[in-house]
Amino acid sequence: MPSQFQHPTKKGELLPILQELIDSNPKGVPKEAAWIWGTDDEVGRLNLLSPELVKRVSQSEPKFGLVSSLNWDLTLPLHPPFGRPALKYDIQANPNALIHDDTVIMNTQSGSQFDGFRHFGHISCQVMYNGLTRDEIVGPNKSLRCGMQACSKHGIVGRGVLLDFVRYAEEKGIEYDPFKRYGISLEQLKDIAAFQGVQFEFGDILLIRTGWMKKYSEVLAEGNITELEQTGATSPNAIGIDQGEDMKYWLHDQYFSVVGGDQPAFEAWPSRTEECLHEYLLACWGVLIGEMLDLEDLADKCRSTGKYSFLFMSAPFNSPGGVATFANALCVL
């Protein structure tokens, strides 16, 4: 299959498919690396979200004026996945006036968030996006390169699409437990898109609802705290998209700008392959990964309107050298 997408900044040049990269990359970099935006690039696939694309999507996508926030309750989850610390929250009262402040201490990846390019590297090559090394993050050659401040300056505005696996599974009679490893296959993703009438476009922001957050809310309402404790394990079992060669090639060649879901790792966890999808998405391709995004209200609005595409907006933290960011995400249908 030849390249099909035009380079957004180099007129007449096509963007490469993954196989072309694998066939041409030199030694010393991951064979799947798509460091194609220049040696100084710090925003990866956000380059796809050009002014022309943002203008077009802003005008074409909102049809109903419905706004949906993807930001989960800051106090949840009670036990953040991968052993991360829970939120510490305090309200302070001014003793001299009717004035209050609040203080939030929280790991940026303990709730609705986006993994940045400093979070996860290509393990076997010991390198992160665009050649970034650990030495540049916490070592003597520390810099701000590829930190969240770059994504904050660019912003994330584009066409979002939702694939609702929960509704699809109900229709197909698929039984699964979101708190156990279940790999959503590429065939299922394509079937969901066809079921919903979704046509993917260049630079789409792909969101997948798995039901993990829905179950979390149900178990929390039942007061079953013991069942929730396992979600905070250092390597939790959870639903997500399945690893594999077919998924890897599809994720790259569709040229999604951002991906995300309502579960702890976007991909099914633990990974069933030696190299997980985080290594490709973040380190090789520069694709931000959204995790624990609250997709429940969005799914309801998509289902009621029959429209599964929308204007997506997020303002990442302007944190110099930051590893991740709270989602700060809104969708407009």
CSV table of N, CA, C and O in Angstrom, one decimal, residues 92-101:
chain,number,residue,atom,x,y,z
A,92,GLN,N,-8.1,25.7,52.4
A,92,GLN,CA,-7.7,26.6,53.5
A,92,GLN,C,-8.6,27.8,53.6
A,92,GLN,O,-9.0,28.4,52.6
A,93,ALA,N,-8.9,28.2,54.9
A,93,ALA,CA,-9.8,29.3,55.1
A,93,ALA,C,-8.9,30.5,55.7
A,93,ALA,O,-8.1,30.3,56.6
A,94,ASN,N,-9.1,31.7,55.1
A,94,ASN,CA,-8.4,32.8,55.6
A,94,ASN,C,-9.1,33.3,56.9
A,94,ASN,O,-10.3,33.5,56.9
A,95,PRO,N,-8.3,33.3,58.0
A,95,PRO,CA,-9.0,33.6,59.3
A,95,PRO,C,-9.4,35.1,59.4
A,95,PRO,O,-10.2,35.4,60.3
A,96,ASN,N,-9.0,35.9,58.5
A,96,ASN,CA,-9.3,37.4,58.6
A,96,ASN,C,-10.3,37.8,57.6
A,96,ASN,O,-10.8,39.0,57.7
A,97,ALA,N,-10.8,36.9,56.7
A,97,ALA,CA,-11.8,37.4,55.7
A,97,ALA,C,-12.5,36.1,55.2
A,97,ALA,O,-12.0,35.0,55.3
A,98,LEU,N,-13.6,36.4,54.5
A,98,LEU,CA,-14.4,35.3,53.9
A,98,LEU,C,-13.7,34.9,52.6
A,98,LEU,O,-14.3,35.1,51.5
A,99,ILE,N,-12.6,34.3,52.7
A,99,ILE,CA,-11.7,33.9,51.5
A,99,ILE,C,-11.2,32.5,51.7
A,99,ILE,O,-10.8,32.1,52.8
A,100,HIS,N,-11.2,31.7,50.6
A,100,HIS,CA,-10.7,30.4,50.7
A,100,HIS,C,-9.7,30.1,49.6
A,100,HIS,O,-9.9,30.6,48.5
A,101,ASP,N,-8.8,29.2,49.8
A,101,ASP,CA,-7.9,28.7,48.8
A,101,ASP,C,-8.0,27.2,48.9
A,101,ASP,O,-8.4,26.6,49.9
